[in-house]
Amino acid sequence: MEPLFGIVLGLILAVASAAHDGCTCATNKWAECAQDGPGNCTCRLAGSDHPVDCSTLTSKCLLMKAEMTPLKEKRLWRPPQAVSDSDGVYKPDCEDGGAFKARQCNQSSSCWCVNSAGVRRTEKGGRGLSCSELVRTRWIYIELTHQSSSSAFRGPDVAKALRQLFESRYKLRPKYIAAVKYDPPLIQMRLEQKEKPSWDVDIADVAYYFEKDVNNDSVFRSNGELRVSVNGDALAIEKLWIYYVDEKPPEFCMRQLAAGLAAVVTVVVLTAGIGIAVLLVLRWLRTRTYNKFECKEMREIKAPSVE
């Protein structure tokens, strides 16, 4: 009887272990999952305890928050005193639905306004900075280059491969891929999403997932390394740039322009002032020389001649 009991217990433990091992989030490696019932796997995001829908992409805001949260025995923690020269690395404040809050702040009481992609769109200010709304990012321009060792590709084939990649891997509907242009080795893509229905992924989240994939730091748990194939030949991505265009222009652009114009005006005024000063000095010197010469002639005329 005891051997039979042991066999049954072993099978139960094996099944439980297999069920536990299968309780993972395929679209988010930062999610912590647990089996809370037969066939029911619940996943929550580290750092916010936010439920994660593993059938689609997680919002960029929640991903960034999870990245900046230490995981026990899973990764090294960045010390609080560490600094970075990139505005893209910070622990964001997120709405309950996962969207960025319009105002973001760091531990040094420095605040700024962001767009729906979490990208800074104002100058940094103090805690009193007010951000009235979260401005939506409507267009995203992606530029990438492939390695020169890659084979020569036809433009339509490259566009087809990238469209299929974004549709299958990132769940982005084809209508949001506005254009793909290929000028070897440069590839340009334009994602356009004026409005986002609740059932669609956000182009900002898609761009973030893609950026992490290209940088060999994929958010996916099970999709593995990013591989792009054009007619069976590998497309080796070498460099990547992402640009965001909002519904409203960034507010710091005009300030920078005003500062630039002020600098130009200052230079022009100083140059003109120095030029005028030089001309006045030269005129004074010329007048002084002329007066000396005139006085000398007058003295020579008035002096009595010696016979």
mmCIF file of C-alpha atoms in Angstrom:
data_model
loop_
_atom_site.group_PDB
_atom_site.id
_atom_site.type_symbol
_atom_site.label_atom_id
_atom_site.label_comp_id
_atom_site.label_asym_id
_atom_site.label_seq_id
_atom_site.Cartn_x
_atom_site.Cartn_y
_atom_site.Cartn_z
ATOM 1 C CA MET A 1 0.000 0.000 0.000
ATOM 2 C CA GLU A 2 2.787 2.378 0.892
ATOM 3 C CA PRO A 3 4.586 2.009 -2.471
ATOM 4 C CA LEU A 4 1.291 2.748 -4.248
ATOM 5 C CA PHE A 5 0.718 5.802 -2.055
ATOM 6 C CA GLY A 6 4.224 7.004 -2.850
ATOM 7 C CA ILE A 7 3.645 6.632 -6.581
ATOM 8 C CA VAL A 8 0.364 8.532 -6.421
ATOM 9 C CA LEU A 9 1.955 11.306 -4.333
ATOM 10 C CA GLY A 10 4.827 11.558 -6.792
ATOM 11 C CA LEU A 11 2.424 11.903 -9.720
ATOM 12 C CA ILE A 12 0.507 14.627 -7.890
ATOM 13 C CA LEU A 13 3.694 16.556 -7.168
ATOM 14 C CA ALA A 14 4.870 16.133 -10.753
ATOM 15 C CA VAL A 15 1.597 17.473 -12.123
ATOM 16 C CA ALA A 16 1.671 20.384 -9.677
ATOM 17 C CA SER A 17 5.258 21.151 -10.581
ATOM 18 C CA ALA A 18 4.465 21.052 -14.288
ATOM 19 C CA ALA A 19 1.492 23.343 -13.752
ATOM 20 C CA HIS A 20 3.650 25.768 -11.792
ATOM 21 C CA ASP A 21 6.363 25.734 -14.437
ATOM 22 C CA GLY A 22 3.770 26.510 -17.093
ATOM 23 C CA CYS A 23 2.499 29.513 -15.130
ATOM 24 C CA THR A 24 4.537 32.204 -16.856
ATOM 25 C CA CYS A 25 3.874 35.368 -18.846
ATOM 26 C CA ALA A 26 5.065 35.006 -22.436
ATOM 27 C CA THR A 27 4.887 38.714 -23.238
ATOM 28 C CA ASN A 28 6.537 40.076 -20.077
ATOM 29 C CA LYS A 29 9.599 38.653 -18.360
ATOM 30 C CA TRP A 30 9.169 41.120 -15.480
ATOM 31 C CA ALA A 31 5.817 39.602 -14.459
ATOM 32 C CA GLU A 32 5.614 37.371 -11.391
ATOM 33 C CA CYS A 33 3.065 34.592 -11.863
ATOM 34 C CA ALA A 34 1.374 32.178 -9.469
ATOM 35 C CA GLN A 35 -1.095 29.327 -9.840
ATOM 36 C CA ASP A 36 -4.154 30.362 -7.815
ATOM 37 C CA GLY A 37 -6.428 27.540 -8.915
ATOM 38 C CA PRO A 38 -6.770 24.613 -11.341
ATOM 39 C CA GLY A 39 -5.781 25.968 -14.753
ATOM 40 C CA ASN A 40 -5.794 29.555 -13.476
ATOM 41 C CA CYS A 41 -2.510 31.482 -13.637
ATOM 42 C CA THR A 42 -2.394 35.052 -12.317
ATOM 43 C CA CYS A 43 0.506 37.333 -13.237
ATOM 44 C CA ARG A 44 1.344 40.652 -11.626
ATOM 45 C CA LEU A 45 4.014 43.200 -12.453
ATOM 46 C CA ALA A 46 6.920 43.690 -10.096
ATOM 47 C CA GLY A 47 7.031 47.117 -8.501
ATOM 48 C CA SER A 48 3.350 47.950 -8.918
ATOM 49 C CA ASP A 49 1.476 44.696 -8.198
ATOM 50 C CA HIS A 50 -0.493 45.528 -11.341
ATOM 51 C CA PRO A 51 -2.314 42.611 -13.060
ATOM 52 C CA VAL A 52 -0.764 41.746 -16.415
ATOM 53 C CA ASP A 53 -2.641 40.594 -19.510
ATOM 54 C CA CYS A 54 -0.119 38.162 -20.993
ATOM 55 C CA SER A 55 -2.034 37.839 -24.259
ATOM 56 C CA THR A 56 -0.873 41.296 -25.374
ATOM 57 C CA LEU A 57 1.900 43.860 -24.801
ATOM 58 C CA THR A 58 2.298 45.551 -21.427
ATOM 59 C CA SER A 59 2.243 49.345 -21.365
ATOM 60 C CA LYS A 60 5.603 51.078 -21.628
ATOM 61 C CA CYS A 61 5.005 52.960 -18.369
ATOM 62 C CA LEU A 62 4.519 49.775 -16.342
ATOM 63 C CA LEU A 63 7.510 48.144 -18.048
ATOM 64 C CA MET A 64 9.803 51.039 -17.169
ATOM 65 C CA LYS A 65 8.549 50.972 -13.595
ATOM 66 C CA ALA A 66 9.253 47.238 -13.356
ATOM 67 C CA GLU A 67 12.746 47.690 -14.790
ATOM 68 C CA MET A 68 13.589 50.202 -12.082
ATOM 69 C CA THR A 69 12.291 47.935 -9.310
ATOM 70 C CA PRO A 70 14.701 45.423 -7.722
ATOM 71 C CA LEU A 71 13.718 41.773 -8.073
ATOM 72 C CA LYS A 72 14.807 39.399 -5.331
ATOM 73 C CA GLU A 73 17.732 37.249 -6.473
ATOM 74 C CA LYS A 74 16.946 37.882 -10.128
ATOM 75 C CA ARG A 75 19.035 40.879 -11.120
ATOM 76 C CA LEU A 76 21.511 43.395 -9.802
ATOM 77 C CA TRP A 77 19.948 46.544 -8.390
ATOM 78 C CA ARG A 78 21.068 49.944 -9.591
ATOM 79 C CA PRO A 79 22.150 52.033 -6.551
ATOM 80 C CA PRO A 80 19.998 55.122 -5.886
ATOM 81 C CA GLN A 81 23.004 57.412 -6.316
ATOM 82 C CA ALA A 82 23.737 56.116 -9.820
ATOM 83 C CA VAL A 83 23.090 58.668 -12.570
ATOM 84 C CA SER A 84 22.470 58.457 -16.281
ATOM 85 C CA ASP A 85 22.702 61.055 -19.018
ATOM 86 C CA SER A 86 19.506 59.778 -20.670
ATOM 87 C CA ASP A 87 16.038 61.129 -19.917
ATOM 88 C CA GLY A 88 14.699 57.757 -21.003
ATOM 89 C CA VAL A 89 15.766 55.990 -17.794
ATOM 90 C CA TYR A 90 13.608 56.898 -14.806
ATOM 91 C CA LYS A 91 11.009 55.288 -12.568
ATOM 92 C CA PRO A 92 7.708 56.660 -13.858
ATOM 93 C CA ASP A 93 4.361 57.323 -12.207
ATOM 94 C CA CYS A 94 1.590 55.381 -13.958
ATOM 95 C CA GLU A 95 -2.182 55.604 -14.031
ATOM 96 C CA ASP A 96 -4.197 52.572 -12.912
ATOM 97 C CA GLY A 97 -4.667 51.552 -16.538
ATOM 98 C CA GLY A 98 -0.936 51.675 -17.226
ATOM 99 C CA ALA A 99 -0.720 55.059 -18.971
ATOM 100 C CA PHE A 100 1.937 57.598 -18.032
ATOM 101 C CA LYS A 101 0.897 60.417 -15.735
ATOM 102 C CA ALA A 102 1.359 63.746 -17.479
ATOM 103 C CA ARG A 103 3.858 64.947 -14.851
ATOM 104 C CA GLN A 104 6.894 62.899 -13.903
ATOM 105 C CA CYS A 105 9.355 63.654 -11.105
ATOM 106 C CA ASN A 106 12.579 62.174 -9.793
ATOM 107 C CA GLN A 107 14.005 61.911 -6.304
ATOM 108 C CA SER A 108 15.732 65.283 -6.570
ATOM 109 C CA SER A 109 12.377 67.140 -6.784
ATOM 110 C CA SER A 110 12.878 67.796 -10.494
ATOM 111 C CA CYS A 111 9.685 67.449 -12.564
ATOM 112 C CA TRP A 112 8.762 67.569 -16.245
ATOM 113 C CA CYS A 113 5.822 66.865 -18.551
ATOM 114 C CA VAL A 114 5.771 63.811 -20.829
ATOM 115 C CA ASN A 115 3.767 62.586 -23.804
ATOM 116 C CA SER A 116 1.878 59.302 -23.980
ATOM 117 C CA ALA A 117 5.167 57.564 -24.861
ATOM 118 C CA GLY A 118 6.783 58.820 -21.643
ATOM 119 C CA VAL A 119 9.179 61.129 -23.520
ATOM 120 C CA ARG A 120 9.920 64.526 -21.963
ATOM 121 C CA ARG A 121 8.267 67.415 -23.830
ATOM 122 C CA THR A 122 9.008 70.375 -21.502
ATOM 123 C CA GLU A 123 11.942 71.846 -19.661
ATOM 124 C CA LYS A 124 12.525 70.448 -16.182
ATOM 125 C CA GLY A 125 11.115 72.404 -13.246
ATOM 126 C CA GLY A 126 10.292 72.064 -9.570
ATOM 127 C CA ARG A 127 7.451 70.287 -7.779
ATOM 128 C CA GLY A 128 5.189 73.206 -8.602
ATOM 129 C CA LEU A 129 5.317 72.407 -12.328
ATOM 130 C CA SER A 130 1.815 71.842 -13.721
ATOM 131 C CA CYS A 131 1.042 69.507 -16.641
ATOM 132 C CA SER A 132 -2.585 70.027 -17.668
ATOM 133 C CA GLU A 133 -2.899 67.002 -19.976
ATOM 134 C CA LEU A 134 -1.137 63.934 -21.298
ATOM 135 C CA VAL A 135 -0.428 64.805 -24.924
ATOM 136 C CA ARG A 136 -0.789 61.824 -27.222
ATOM 137 C CA THR A 137 2.011 60.628 -29.503
ATOM 138 C CA ARG A 138 0.356 60.195 -32.905
ATOM 139 C CA TRP A 139 3.339 59.287 -35.075
ATOM 140 C CA ILE A 140 6.493 57.334 -34.413
ATOM 141 C CA TYR A 141 9.361 57.340 -36.894
ATOM 142 C CA ILE A 142 11.712 54.389 -36.710
ATOM 143 C CA GLU A 143 15.033 54.456 -38.533
ATOM 144 C CA LEU A 144 17.372 51.489 -38.565
ATOM 145 C CA THR A 145 20.355 50.279 -40.519
ATOM 146 C CA HIS A 146 21.414 46.728 -41.249
ATOM 147 C CA GLN A 147 24.944 45.431 -41.358
ATOM 148 C CA SER A 148 26.780 45.876 -44.626
ATOM 149 C CA SER A 149 27.508 42.159 -44.639
ATOM 150 C CA SER A 150 23.811 41.454 -45.045
ATOM 151 C CA SER A 151 22.592 40.511 -48.475
ATOM 152 C CA ALA A 152 21.115 43.077 -50.833
ATOM 153 C CA PHE A 153 17.329 43.136 -50.491
ATOM 154 C CA ARG A 154 14.452 44.400 -52.558
ATOM 155 C CA GLY A 155 12.445 47.216 -51.002
ATOM 156 C CA PRO A 156 9.048 45.452 -51.198
ATOM 157 C CA ASP A 157 10.513 42.321 -49.599
ATOM 158 C CA VAL A 158 11.947 44.325 -46.672
ATOM 159 C CA ALA A 159 8.631 46.138 -46.156
ATOM 160 C CA LYS A 160 6.717 42.847 -46.209
ATOM 161 C CA ALA A 161 9.084 41.200 -43.687
ATOM 162 C CA LEU A 162 8.877 44.118 -41.237
ATOM 163 C CA ARG A 163 5.100 44.394 -41.536
ATOM 164 C CA GLN A 164 4.758 40.688 -40.775
ATOM 165 C CA LEU A 165 7.163 41.033 -37.836
ATOM 166 C CA PHE A 166 5.233 43.899 -36.245
ATOM 167 C CA GLU A 167 1.912 42.143 -36.800
ATOM 168 C CA SER A 168 2.914 38.709 -35.486
ATOM 169 C CA ARG A 169 5.397 39.569 -32.721
ATOM 170 C CA TYR A 170 4.013 42.879 -31.434
ATOM 171 C CA LYS A 171 0.295 42.388 -32.269
ATOM 172 C CA LEU A 172 0.189 45.672 -34.217
ATOM 173 C CA ARG A 173 -2.556 45.831 -36.804
ATOM 174 C CA PRO A 174 -1.278 46.542 -40.349
ATOM 175 C CA LYS A 175 -3.307 49.744 -40.667
ATOM 176 C CA TYR A 176 -1.060 51.427 -38.079
ATOM 177 C CA ILE A 177 2.064 50.866 -40.202
ATOM 178 C CA ALA A 178 1.753 53.912 -42.433
ATOM 179 C CA ALA A 179 4.926 53.478 -44.486
ATOM 180 C CA VAL A 180 8.132 51.489 -44.876
ATOM 181 C CA LYS A 181 10.948 52.856 -47.024
ATOM 182 C CA TYR A 182 14.199 51.097 -47.864
ATOM 183 C CA ASP A 183 17.334 52.902 -49.060
ATOM 184 C CA PRO A 184 20.201 50.462 -48.353
ATOM 185 C CA PRO A 185 21.359 50.177 -45.666
ATOM 186 C CA LEU A 186 18.762 52.569 -44.147
ATOM 187 C CA ILE A 187 15.223 51.419 -43.385
ATOM 188 C CA GLN A 188 12.561 53.929 -42.357
ATOM 189 C CA MET A 189 9.190 53.117 -40.820
ATOM 190 C CA ARG A 190 6.323 55.381 -39.851
ATOM 191 C CA LEU A 191 3.761 54.200 -37.328
ATOM 192 C CA GLU A 192 0.583 56.264 -37.139
ATOM 193 C CA GLN A 193 -2.158 55.934 -34.528
ATOM 194 C CA LYS A 194 -4.291 59.031 -34.046
ATOM 195 C CA GLU A 195 -6.617 57.245 -31.636
ATOM 196 C CA LYS A 196 -6.150 53.965 -29.762
ATOM 197 C CA PRO A 197 -9.156 51.733 -29.127
ATOM 198 C CA SER A 198 -8.952 49.771 -25.890
ATOM 199 C CA TRP A 199 -8.466 46.481 -27.766
ATOM 200 C CA ASP A 200 -5.450 47.685 -29.781
ATOM 201 C CA VAL A 201 -1.837 47.886 -28.672
ATOM 202 C CA ASP A 202 -0.277 51.337 -28.423
ATOM 203 C CA ILE A 203 2.392 52.215 -30.991
ATOM 204 C CA ALA A 204 4.527 53.590 -28.122
ATOM 205 C CA ASP A 205 4.497 50.166 -26.460
ATOM 206 C CA VAL A 206 5.307 48.489 -29.779
ATOM 207 C CA ALA A 207 8.274 50.814 -30.343
ATOM 208 C CA TYR A 208 9.566 50.113 -26.818
ATOM 209 C CA TYR A 209 9.318 46.332 -27.240
ATOM 210 C CA PHE A 210 11.077 46.599 -30.588
ATOM 211 C CA GLU A 211 13.843 48.768 -29.127
ATOM 212 C CA LYS A 212 14.437 46.269 -26.318
ATOM 213 C CA ASP A 213 14.551 43.423 -28.841
ATOM 214 C CA VAL A 214 17.125 45.205 -31.020
ATOM 215 C CA ASN A 215 19.264 45.930 -27.936
ATOM 216 C CA ASN A 216 19.223 42.212 -26.988
ATOM 217 C CA ASP A 217 17.201 42.910 -23.836
ATOM 218 C CA SER A 218 13.872 41.450 -24.941
ATOM 219 C CA VAL A 219 10.836 41.838 -22.712
ATOM 220 C CA PHE A 220 9.381 38.604 -24.070
ATOM 221 C CA ARG A 221 9.969 35.546 -21.948
ATOM 222 C CA SER A 222 9.511 32.834 -24.553
ATOM 223 C CA ASN A 223 9.809 34.441 -28.000
ATOM 224 C CA GLY A 224 13.574 34.306 -27.852
ATOM 225 C CA GLU A 225 16.043 36.485 -29.694
ATOM 226 C CA LEU A 226 14.761 38.809 -32.395
ATOM 227 C CA ARG A 227 15.341 37.350 -35.850
ATOM 228 C CA VAL A 228 14.289 39.213 -38.967
ATOM 229 C CA SER A 229 14.342 37.235 -42.196
ATOM 230 C CA VAL A 230 13.845 38.544 -45.727
ATOM 231 C CA ASN A 231 13.155 35.702 -48.163
ATOM 232 C CA GLY A 232 15.176 33.347 -45.986
ATOM 233 C CA ASP A 233 18.154 35.713 -45.565
ATOM 234 C CA ALA A 234 18.852 37.277 -42.168
ATOM 235 C CA LEU A 235 18.400 41.025 -41.815
ATOM 236 C CA ALA A 236 21.008 41.941 -39.180
ATOM 237 C CA ILE A 237 19.916 45.212 -37.568
ATOM 238 C CA GLU A 238 22.904 47.345 -36.593
ATOM 239 C CA LYS A 239 21.601 50.725 -35.361
ATOM 240 C CA LEU A 240 18.209 52.051 -34.326
ATOM 241 C CA TRP A 241 16.721 55.520 -33.836
ATOM 242 C CA ILE A 242 13.166 56.308 -32.684
ATOM 243 C CA TYR A 243 11.485 59.715 -32.996
ATOM 244 C CA TYR A 244 8.143 60.739 -31.477
ATOM 245 C CA VAL A 245 5.681 63.261 -32.927
ATOM 246 C CA ASP A 246 2.880 64.488 -30.649
ATOM 247 C CA GLU A 247 -0.517 66.018 -31.311
ATOM 248 C CA LYS A 248 0.889 69.283 -29.969
ATOM 249 C CA PRO A 249 4.455 70.547 -30.435
ATOM 250 C CA PRO A 250 6.840 70.223 -27.450
ATOM 251 C CA GLU A 251 6.761 73.274 -25.226
ATOM 252 C CA PHE A 252 10.512 73.539 -24.753
ATOM 253 C CA CYS A 253 11.164 73.973 -28.479
ATOM 254 C CA MET A 254 10.097 77.620 -28.493
ATOM 255 C CA ARG A 255 12.151 78.332 -25.385
ATOM 256 C CA GLN A 256 15.220 76.852 -27.014
ATOM 257 C CA LEU A 257 14.491 78.832 -30.182
ATOM 258 C CA ALA A 258 14.082 82.039 -28.177
ATOM 259 C CA ALA A 259 17.339 81.348 -26.366
ATOM 260 C CA GLY A 260 19.076 80.723 -29.678
ATOM 261 C CA LEU A 261 17.685 83.911 -31.191
ATOM 262 C CA ALA A 262 18.690 85.865 -28.095
ATOM 263 C CA ALA A 263 22.223 84.499 -28.412
ATOM 264 C CA VAL A 264 22.355 85.462 -32.100
ATOM 265 C CA VAL A 265 21.018 88.950 -31.390
ATOM 266 C CA THR A 266 23.561 89.374 -28.592
ATOM 267 C CA VAL A 267 26.409 88.374 -30.898
ATOM 268 C CA VAL A 268 25.180 90.721 -33.641
ATOM 269 C CA VAL A 269 24.794 93.646 -31.219
ATOM 270 C CA LEU A 270 28.235 93.061 -29.711
ATOM 271 C CA THR A 271 29.810 92.768 -33.168
ATOM 272 C CA ALA A 272 28.096 95.949 -34.344
ATOM 273 C CA GLY A 273 29.102 97.764 -31.150
ATOM 274 C CA ILE A 274 32.732 96.701 -31.487
ATOM 275 C CA GLY A 275 32.709 97.721 -35.157
ATOM 276 C CA ILE A 276 31.300 101.157 -34.378
ATOM 277 C CA ALA A 277 33.815 101.612 -31.561
ATOM 278 C CA VAL A 278 36.687 100.673 -33.905
ATOM 279 C CA LEU A 279 35.435 103.135 -36.544
ATOM 280 C CA LEU A 280 35.179 105.934 -33.954
ATOM 281 C CA VAL A 281 38.709 105.238 -32.704
ATOM 282 C CA LEU A 282 40.093 105.207 -36.251
ATOM 283 C CA ARG A 283 38.273 108.431 -37.061
ATOM 284 C CA TRP A 284 39.611 110.046 -33.882
ATOM 285 C CA LEU A 285 43.151 108.939 -34.700
ATOM 286 C CA ARG A 286 42.811 110.209 -38.278
ATOM 287 C CA THR A 287 41.459 113.548 -37.063
ATOM 288 C CA ARG A 288 44.204 113.841 -34.480
ATOM 289 C CA THR A 289 46.915 113.125 -37.070
ATOM 290 C CA TYR A 290 45.412 115.651 -39.475
ATOM 291 C CA ASN A 291 45.249 118.334 -36.764
ATOM 292 C CA LYS A 292 48.894 117.751 -35.846
ATOM 293 C CA PHE A 293 49.954 118.007 -39.480
ATOM 294 C CA GLU A 294 47.882 121.197 -39.960
ATOM 295 C CA CYS A 295 49.370 122.804 -36.841
ATOM 296 C CA LYS A 296 52.879 121.956 -38.008
ATOM 297 C CA GLU A 297 52.290 123.607 -41.378
ATOM 298 C CA MET A 298 50.874 126.688 -39.704
ATOM 299 C CA ARG A 299 53.939 126.967 -37.487
ATOM 300 C CA GLU A 300 56.234 126.663 -40.487
ATOM 301 C CA ILE A 301 54.330 129.406 -42.312
ATOM 302 C CA LYS A 302 54.389 131.779 -39.346
ATOM 303 C CA ALA A 303 58.060 131.206 -38.529
ATOM 304 C CA PRO A 304 60.308 134.101 -39.904
ATOM 305 C CA SER A 305 62.612 133.083 -42.664
ATOM 306 C CA VAL A 306 66.348 133.488 -42.076
ATOM 307 C CA GLU A 307 68.216 135.186 -44.931
#
